[in-house]
Amino acid sequence: MGSLEARLRGAWQGRVSGCMLGKAVEAYSMTQGHEKLTEYLGAVDALPLRDYIPFADEPPPLLLASCCRGRFEASEPDDDVNYSVLALGMLEQHGAALATTDVARTWLMKLPVGMTFTAERAAFKTLLANAHEWFAMGAEPGFDLALCSDNEFNDWIGAQIRADVYGWVAPGNPALAARLARADADLSHRGDGVHGAVVVAAWGAAIPEAGDLGSALDAALAEIPAESGAAAAVELGRKTALAGEGAEAIHREYADLSPVHTNNNLALVVWALLSHPDDFGAAIGDVVAAGWDTDCNGATVGALWALQQKPVPEAWTAPWQGRIKATLAGQGELALDDLVARTVAVTERLAEAR
């Protein structure tokens, strides 16, 4: 297996494994809070979190049994993975020329509105209410697409979870990754909502050729405004990791934010990755145990960690057996091998086009 294929296989493995770990407690974490999450993990002897989460004999409400240890043979459908598959398809069709208009058309043709949330749902409603009848088939939008991002959730985490693949396919080219991530994010987000997506994509692009995660993160930061809230979140996550501290300082700083805001979750992602550059289980385990948007953060940390070309342990990948479920038009279950081959092909085409 070549180094490119191995790296991209790891990215998919890391993203799916981290997502599955966090998905088990996503709703519980967001509705009950970090203290209750910690209480549950302690009660099932899962702290520190280094394996899939056990399902208690008398579980609390909103714990997702189908993502708990020993209860699945394929990954469960999730919007984090949907968007990665969607991004791959858009890159296959449009390559480096991907534009926000292409993203909007793809949503209308491929993305079930029932699997969108917050900013994406709001953007979808605006599209349906205003777009030309034949826009999805290639006509002009018929209105200013910027209206789609004029919503109350446009600095939340949605764009950040859609950005990973744009970094995977642009190794050594964080500027290209950033441009692709913006083209996607601009449909539904503004400000820090876009900046968080850019950081994730550009960091992923920089990792393969950087000396370490910190240097790659510097390259990603160069793609967003230094005075932005997202940049401050990155620096808080870095500072906390370098101090060898837990996530308490991040929780204090962002106590008033939504659990699905961009900045608080971005800070956790940076903290977990820089705290555990050599331990996959610790990186995804700690970011999930830290709460807020657990599946999104587990997925992002898992993929970025694997881009270092360090193997994702089999204990994390064996339970879902290379079977990845999705809820996109015409796509119910996908094979890891096929996704890897397609991602390699896109990466090679983009490199040839430079």
Short mmCIF file of C-alpha atoms in Angstrom, two decimals:
data_model
loop_
_atom_site.label_atom_id
_atom_site.label_comp_id
_atom_site.label_asym_id
_atom_site.label_seq_id
_atom_site.Cartn_x
_atom_site.Cartn_y
_atom_site.Cartn_z
CA MET A 1 0.00 0.00 0.00
CA GLY A 2 1.43 3.39 -1.01
CA SER A 3 1.87 6.20 1.48
CA LEU A 4 -0.98 8.25 -0.02
CA GLU A 5 -3.40 5.33 0.14
CA ALA A 6 -2.34 4.47 3.68
CA ARG A 7 -2.78 8.06 4.83
CA LEU A 8 -6.23 8.41 3.29
CA ARG A 9 -7.33 5.03 4.59
CA GLY A 10 -6.29 6.17 8.04
CA ALA A 11 -8.20 9.44 7.63
CA TRP A 12 -11.42 7.60 6.80
CA GLN A 13 -10.81 5.08 9.60
CA GLY A 14 -10.08 7.81 12.09
CA ARG A 15 -13.10 9.86 11.11
CA VAL A 16 -15.55 6.98 11.27
CA SER A 17 -14.14 5.55 14.50
CA GLY A 18 -14.10 8.92 16.25
CA CYS A 19 -17.61 9.65 15.06
CA MET A 20 -18.92 6.32 16.34
CA LEU A 21 -17.29 6.85 19.71
CA GLY A 22 -18.85 10.28 20.14
CA LYS A 23 -22.21 9.45 18.57
CA ALA A 24 -23.06 7.12 21.45
CA VAL A 25 -23.26 10.09 23.81
CA GLU A 26 -23.88 13.01 21.43
CA ALA A 27 -27.47 13.74 22.44
CA TYR A 28 -26.78 12.94 26.08
CA SER A 29 -23.79 15.29 26.20
CA MET A 30 -25.55 18.19 24.50
CA THR A 31 -28.74 17.98 26.55
CA GLN A 32 -27.46 16.88 29.97
CA GLY A 33 -24.08 18.58 30.01
CA HIS A 34 -20.49 17.65 30.73
CA GLU A 35 -21.00 16.83 34.39
CA LYS A 36 -23.63 14.19 33.63
CA LEU A 37 -21.51 12.77 30.81
CA THR A 38 -18.57 12.40 33.17
CA GLU A 39 -20.84 10.80 35.75
CA TYR A 40 -22.06 8.19 33.26
CA LEU A 41 -18.60 7.36 31.94
CA GLY A 42 -17.36 6.94 35.49
CA ALA A 43 -20.28 4.71 36.40
CA VAL A 44 -19.48 2.28 33.56
CA ASP A 45 -15.74 2.33 34.33
CA ALA A 46 -14.93 4.13 31.08
CA LEU A 47 -12.62 6.88 32.38
CA PRO A 48 -10.20 7.63 30.96
CA LEU A 49 -12.13 6.88 27.78
CA ARG A 50 -10.02 4.55 25.65
CA ASP A 51 -12.56 2.23 24.02
CA TYR A 52 -16.09 2.37 22.65
CA ILE A 53 -18.56 3.33 25.36
CA PRO A 54 -20.32 0.58 27.34
CA PHE A 55 -24.13 0.49 27.43
CA ALA A 56 -25.27 0.27 31.04
CA ASP A 57 -27.89 -2.21 32.23
CA GLU A 58 -30.07 0.76 33.14
CA PRO A 59 -28.88 3.44 30.72
CA PRO A 60 -29.86 7.10 30.93
CA PRO A 61 -32.14 8.50 28.24
CA LEU A 62 -30.64 9.56 24.92
CA LEU A 63 -27.67 7.17 25.09
CA LEU A 64 -27.44 5.55 21.64
CA ALA A 65 -27.14 1.79 22.09
CA SER A 66 -26.35 1.12 18.43
CA CYS A 67 -23.01 2.95 18.80
CA CYS A 68 -21.96 1.36 22.08
CA ARG A 69 -19.32 -1.29 22.60
CA GLY A 70 -20.20 -4.68 21.16
CA ARG A 71 -23.49 -3.50 19.64
CA PHE A 72 -22.60 -2.70 16.02
CA GLU A 73 -21.10 -4.37 12.95
CA ALA A 74 -21.13 -1.29 10.72
CA SER A 75 -20.92 2.42 11.39
CA GLU A 76 -24.22 4.15 12.03
CA PRO A 77 -25.39 6.88 9.62
CA ASP A 78 -24.34 10.34 10.76
CA ASP A 79 -24.26 13.81 9.24
CA ASP A 80 -20.50 14.07 9.86
CA VAL A 81 -19.88 11.13 7.55
CA ASN A 82 -22.61 12.17 5.10
CA TYR A 83 -20.84 15.45 4.50
CA SER A 84 -17.48 13.74 3.96
CA VAL A 85 -19.00 11.46 1.33
CA LEU A 86 -20.81 14.44 -0.22
CA ALA A 87 -17.57 16.45 -0.38
CA LEU A 88 -15.81 13.56 -2.09
CA GLY A 89 -18.54 13.36 -4.71
CA MET A 90 -18.42 17.10 -5.36
CA LEU A 91 -14.64 16.97 -5.78
CA GLU A 92 -14.98 14.09 -8.23
CA GLN A 93 -17.35 16.20 -10.30
CA HIS A 94 -15.88 19.69 -9.98
CA GLY A 95 -12.30 19.30 -8.76
CA ALA A 96 -10.50 22.45 -7.67
CA ALA A 97 -13.14 24.57 -9.43
CA LEU A 98 -15.76 23.69 -6.79
CA ALA A 99 -17.96 26.72 -6.09
CA THR A 100 -20.71 27.50 -3.59
CA THR A 101 -23.26 27.20 -6.39
CA ASP A 102 -22.13 23.59 -6.94
CA VAL A 103 -22.53 22.85 -3.24
CA ALA A 104 -26.08 24.24 -3.27
CA ARG A 105 -27.07 22.14 -6.28
CA THR A 106 -25.57 19.03 -4.70
CA TRP A 107 -27.50 19.57 -1.49
CA LEU A 108 -30.76 19.79 -3.41
CA MET A 109 -30.00 16.64 -5.39
CA LYS A 110 -28.27 14.45 -2.80
CA LEU A 111 -28.77 15.61 0.79
CA PRO A 112 -31.98 14.70 2.67
CA VAL A 113 -33.26 17.79 4.44
CA GLY A 114 -34.13 15.60 7.43
CA MET A 115 -30.42 14.95 7.95
CA THR A 116 -29.58 18.66 8.15
CA PHE A 117 -29.57 20.70 11.32
CA THR A 118 -29.27 24.32 12.51
CA ALA A 119 -27.42 26.41 9.88
CA GLU A 120 -27.71 23.74 7.19
CA ARG A 121 -31.45 23.36 7.75
CA ALA A 122 -31.89 27.14 7.64
CA ALA A 123 -29.86 27.40 4.43
CA PHE A 124 -31.88 24.57 2.90
CA LYS A 125 -35.15 26.35 3.70
CA THR A 126 -33.87 29.50 2.03
CA LEU A 127 -32.82 27.51 -1.04
CA LEU A 128 -36.19 25.82 -1.35
CA ALA A 129 -38.07 29.07 -0.88
CA ASN A 130 -36.06 31.18 -3.32
CA ALA A 131 -34.13 29.15 -5.88
CA HIS A 132 -35.18 28.94 -9.50
CA GLU A 133 -37.29 25.88 -10.24
CA TRP A 134 -34.52 24.41 -12.43
CA PHE A 135 -31.54 25.56 -10.36
CA ALA A 136 -30.67 22.02 -9.25
CA MET A 137 -30.59 20.98 -12.90
CA GLY A 138 -28.13 23.70 -13.90
CA ALA A 139 -30.08 26.97 -14.11
CA GLU A 140 -28.87 30.09 -12.32
CA PRO A 141 -29.94 30.35 -8.67
CA GLY A 142 -32.43 33.13 -9.29
CA PHE A 143 -31.47 34.88 -6.05
CA ASP A 144 -28.38 35.82 -4.06
CA LEU A 145 -27.07 32.60 -2.47
CA ALA A 146 -25.53 34.72 0.29
CA LEU A 147 -29.02 34.92 1.79
CA CYS A 148 -28.66 31.26 2.77
CA SER A 149 -25.97 32.09 5.32
CA ASP A 150 -28.03 34.89 6.85
CA ASN A 151 -29.25 32.71 9.71
CA GLU A 152 -28.95 32.63 13.50
CA PHE A 153 -26.73 29.52 13.45
CA ASN A 154 -24.08 30.73 11.02
CA ASP A 155 -21.23 30.60 13.53
CA TRP A 156 -22.09 27.13 14.79
CA ILE A 157 -20.15 23.93 14.02
CA GLY A 158 -21.91 22.75 10.84
CA ALA A 159 -19.37 24.02 8.31
CA GLN A 160 -16.47 22.75 10.42
CA ILE A 161 -17.76 19.17 10.21
CA ARG A 162 -18.03 19.43 6.41
CA ALA A 163 -14.43 20.47 5.82
CA ASP A 164 -12.14 17.50 6.50
CA VAL A 165 -11.98 15.96 3.04
CA TYR A 166 -10.87 19.24 1.46
CA GLY A 167 -7.67 18.95 3.48
CA TRP A 168 -7.16 15.25 2.83
CA VAL A 169 -7.06 15.76 -0.94
CA ALA A 170 -4.66 18.73 -0.86
CA PRO A 171 -1.54 17.48 0.96
CA GLY A 172 1.02 20.25 1.25
CA ASN A 173 -1.41 22.84 -0.12
CA PRO A 174 -3.33 24.42 2.77
CA ALA A 175 -4.32 27.38 0.59
CA LEU A 176 -6.22 25.08 -1.80
CA ALA A 177 -7.83 23.26 1.11
CA ALA A 178 -8.89 26.58 2.61
CA ARG A 179 -10.41 27.76 -0.66
CA LEU A 180 -12.41 24.56 -1.10
CA ALA A 181 -13.60 24.67 2.51
CA ARG A 182 -14.75 28.27 2.08
CA ALA A 183 -16.67 27.40 -1.08
CA ASP A 184 -18.60 24.82 0.92
CA ALA A 185 -18.94 26.75 4.18
CA ASP A 186 -20.14 29.98 2.56
CA LEU A 187 -23.47 28.40 1.68
CA SER A 188 -24.61 28.30 5.30
CA HIS A 189 -22.06 30.05 7.52
CA ARG A 190 -20.28 33.33 8.10
CA GLY A 191 -17.43 34.62 10.27
CA ASP A 192 -16.09 32.08 12.74
CA GLY A 193 -18.38 29.44 11.28
CA VAL A 194 -16.34 29.66 8.08
CA HIS A 195 -13.01 30.17 9.83
CA GLY A 196 -13.39 26.96 11.83
CA ALA A 197 -13.97 25.01 8.63
CA VAL A 198 -10.91 26.59 7.05
CA VAL A 199 -8.71 25.67 10.04
CA VAL A 200 -9.76 22.02 9.91
CA ALA A 201 -9.23 21.73 6.15
CA ALA A 202 -5.96 23.65 6.04
CA TRP A 203 -4.57 21.81 9.08
CA GLY A 204 -5.34 18.51 7.39
CA ALA A 205 -3.60 19.65 4.22
CA ALA A 206 -0.52 20.83 6.10
CA ILE A 207 -0.01 17.79 8.35
CA PRO A 208 1.48 15.36 5.78
CA GLU A 209 4.39 17.64 4.93
CA ALA A 210 4.87 19.46 8.24
CA GLY A 211 7.34 18.38 10.85
CA ASP A 212 4.72 18.16 13.57
CA LEU A 213 1.11 18.97 14.38
CA GLY A 214 2.02 22.37 15.82
CA SER A 215 3.82 23.52 12.68
CA ALA A 216 0.92 22.32 10.56
CA LEU A 217 -1.47 24.24 12.79
CA ASP A 218 0.54 27.42 12.22
CA ALA A 219 0.08 26.95 8.48
CA ALA A 220 -3.67 26.57 8.99
CA LEU A 221 -3.88 29.68 11.14
CA ALA A 222 -2.30 31.68 8.33
CA GLU A 223 -5.51 31.07 6.35
CA ILE A 224 -7.86 32.90 8.76
CA PRO A 225 -7.87 36.38 10.33
CA ALA A 226 -5.57 36.57 13.34
CA GLU A 227 -8.14 38.60 15.27
CA SER A 228 -10.98 36.12 14.75
CA GLY A 229 -12.67 34.16 17.49
CA ALA A 230 -11.64 30.95 15.78
CA ALA A 231 -7.98 31.95 15.94
CA ALA A 232 -8.38 32.69 19.65
CA ALA A 233 -9.99 29.28 20.14
CA VAL A 234 -7.05 27.59 18.43
CA GLU A 235 -4.59 29.39 20.66
CA LEU A 236 -6.54 28.52 23.81
CA GLY A 237 -6.57 24.87 22.80
CA ARG A 238 -2.85 24.97 22.07
CA LYS A 239 -2.00 26.77 25.30
CA THR A 240 -4.03 24.30 27.35
CA ALA A 241 -2.37 21.31 25.69
CA LEU A 242 1.15 22.68 26.07
CA ALA A 243 0.47 23.27 29.76
CA GLY A 244 -0.49 19.62 30.10
CA GLU A 245 -3.89 20.59 31.47
CA GLY A 246 -7.34 19.10 31.03
CA ALA A 247 -10.19 20.81 29.27
CA GLU A 248 -11.44 22.78 32.30
CA ALA A 249 -10.02 26.09 31.09
CA ILE A 250 -11.77 25.66 27.75
CA HIS A 251 -15.06 24.91 29.49
CA ARG A 252 -14.69 28.03 31.63
CA GLU A 253 -13.89 30.25 28.66
CA TYR A 254 -16.87 29.09 26.62
CA ALA A 255 -19.39 28.36 29.35
CA ASP A 256 -22.00 30.60 27.72
CA LEU A 257 -21.72 29.26 24.17
CA SER A 258 -24.01 26.73 22.56
CA PRO A 259 -22.61 23.19 22.79
CA VAL A 260 -22.60 23.19 18.99
CA HIS A 261 -20.81 26.50 18.44
CA THR A 262 -17.66 26.49 16.32
CA ASN A 263 -15.18 28.06 18.72
CA ASN A 264 -15.61 25.96 21.85
CA ASN A 265 -15.48 22.72 19.88
CA LEU A 266 -12.52 23.90 17.80
CA ALA A 267 -10.59 24.62 20.99
CA LEU A 268 -11.28 21.06 22.20
CA VAL A 269 -10.12 19.59 18.88
CA VAL A 270 -6.82 21.46 19.05
CA TRP A 271 -6.33 20.58 22.71
CA ALA A 272 -6.94 16.87 22.22
CA LEU A 273 -4.73 16.53 19.14
CA LEU A 274 -1.79 18.43 20.58
CA SER A 275 -2.13 16.59 23.91
CA HIS A 276 -1.96 13.14 22.29
CA PRO A 277 -0.07 13.22 18.98
CA ASP A 278 1.08 9.60 19.42
CA ASP A 279 -2.01 7.99 20.97
CA PHE A 280 -5.12 7.71 18.80
CA GLY A 281 -7.36 6.31 21.54
CA ALA A 282 -6.35 9.03 23.97
CA ALA A 283 -6.91 11.78 21.40
CA ILE A 284 -10.45 10.75 20.42
CA GLY A 285 -11.24 9.48 23.91
CA ASP A 286 -10.36 12.71 25.65
CA VAL A 287 -12.12 14.96 23.16
CA VAL A 288 -15.32 12.91 23.43
CA ALA A 289 -15.13 12.75 27.21
CA ALA A 290 -14.73 16.54 27.24
CA GLY A 291 -18.32 16.86 26.01
CA TRP A 292 -20.17 19.37 23.83
CA ASP A 293 -20.47 18.07 20.23
CA THR A 294 -18.92 14.69 20.86
CA ASP A 295 -19.42 12.93 17.52
CA CYS A 296 -18.24 15.91 15.50
CA ASN A 297 -15.13 16.38 17.60
CA GLY A 298 -14.32 12.68 17.71
CA ALA A 299 -14.59 12.51 13.92
CA THR A 300 -12.43 15.58 13.31
CA VAL A 301 -9.74 14.59 15.79
CA GLY A 302 -9.68 11.01 14.50
CA ALA A 303 -9.12 12.03 10.90
CA LEU A 304 -6.54 14.72 11.61
CA TRP A 305 -4.60 12.39 13.91
CA ALA A 306 -4.41 9.71 11.21
CA LEU A 307 -3.08 12.16 8.61
CA GLN A 308 0.23 11.93 10.48
CA GLN A 309 0.38 8.52 8.79
CA LYS A 310 0.33 6.69 12.08
CA PRO A 311 -1.90 3.59 12.01
CA VAL A 312 -5.33 3.68 13.61
CA PRO A 313 -5.40 0.71 16.03
CA GLU A 314 -7.42 -2.26 14.85
CA ALA A 315 -9.41 -2.24 18.08
CA TRP A 316 -11.14 0.88 16.77
CA THR A 317 -11.69 -0.23 13.17
CA ALA A 318 -12.50 -3.94 13.52
CA PRO A 319 -15.96 -3.46 15.11
CA TRP A 320 -17.40 -1.67 12.05
CA GLN A 321 -15.68 -3.97 9.52
CA GLY A 322 -15.11 -1.41 6.78
CA ARG A 323 -18.87 -0.88 6.43
CA ILE A 324 -19.91 2.78 6.46
CA LYS A 325 -23.60 3.66 6.45
CA ALA A 326 -24.85 6.91 4.97
CA THR A 327 -28.16 8.64 4.37
CA LEU A 328 -27.60 10.30 1.00
CA ALA A 329 -29.65 9.90 -2.16
CA GLY A 330 -28.74 6.54 -3.67
CA GLN A 331 -26.20 5.71 -0.98
CA GLY A 332 -27.15 3.58 2.01
CA GLU A 333 -23.95 1.72 2.80
CA LEU A 334 -20.47 2.28 1.44
CA ALA A 335 -17.28 0.22 1.60
CA LEU A 336 -14.17 1.69 3.15
CA ASP A 337 -12.01 0.32 0.33
CA ASP A 338 -14.11 2.08 -2.30
CA LEU A 339 -14.06 5.41 -0.46
CA VAL A 340 -10.28 5.19 -0.09
CA ALA A 341 -9.78 4.41 -3.79
CA ARG A 342 -12.02 7.30 -4.81
CA THR A 343 -10.23 9.72 -2.47
CA VAL A 344 -6.82 8.64 -3.79
CA ALA A 345 -8.01 9.27 -7.35
CA VAL A 346 -9.27 12.77 -6.51
CA THR A 347 -6.04 13.62 -4.70
CA GLU A 348 -3.94 12.52 -7.64
CA ARG A 349 -6.07 14.46 -10.13
CA LEU A 350 -5.82 17.64 -8.07
CA ALA A 351 -2.04 17.23 -7.83
CA GLU A 352 -1.75 16.78 -11.59
CA ALA A 353 -3.82 19.92 -12.20
CA ARG A 354 -1.54 22.21 -10.20
#
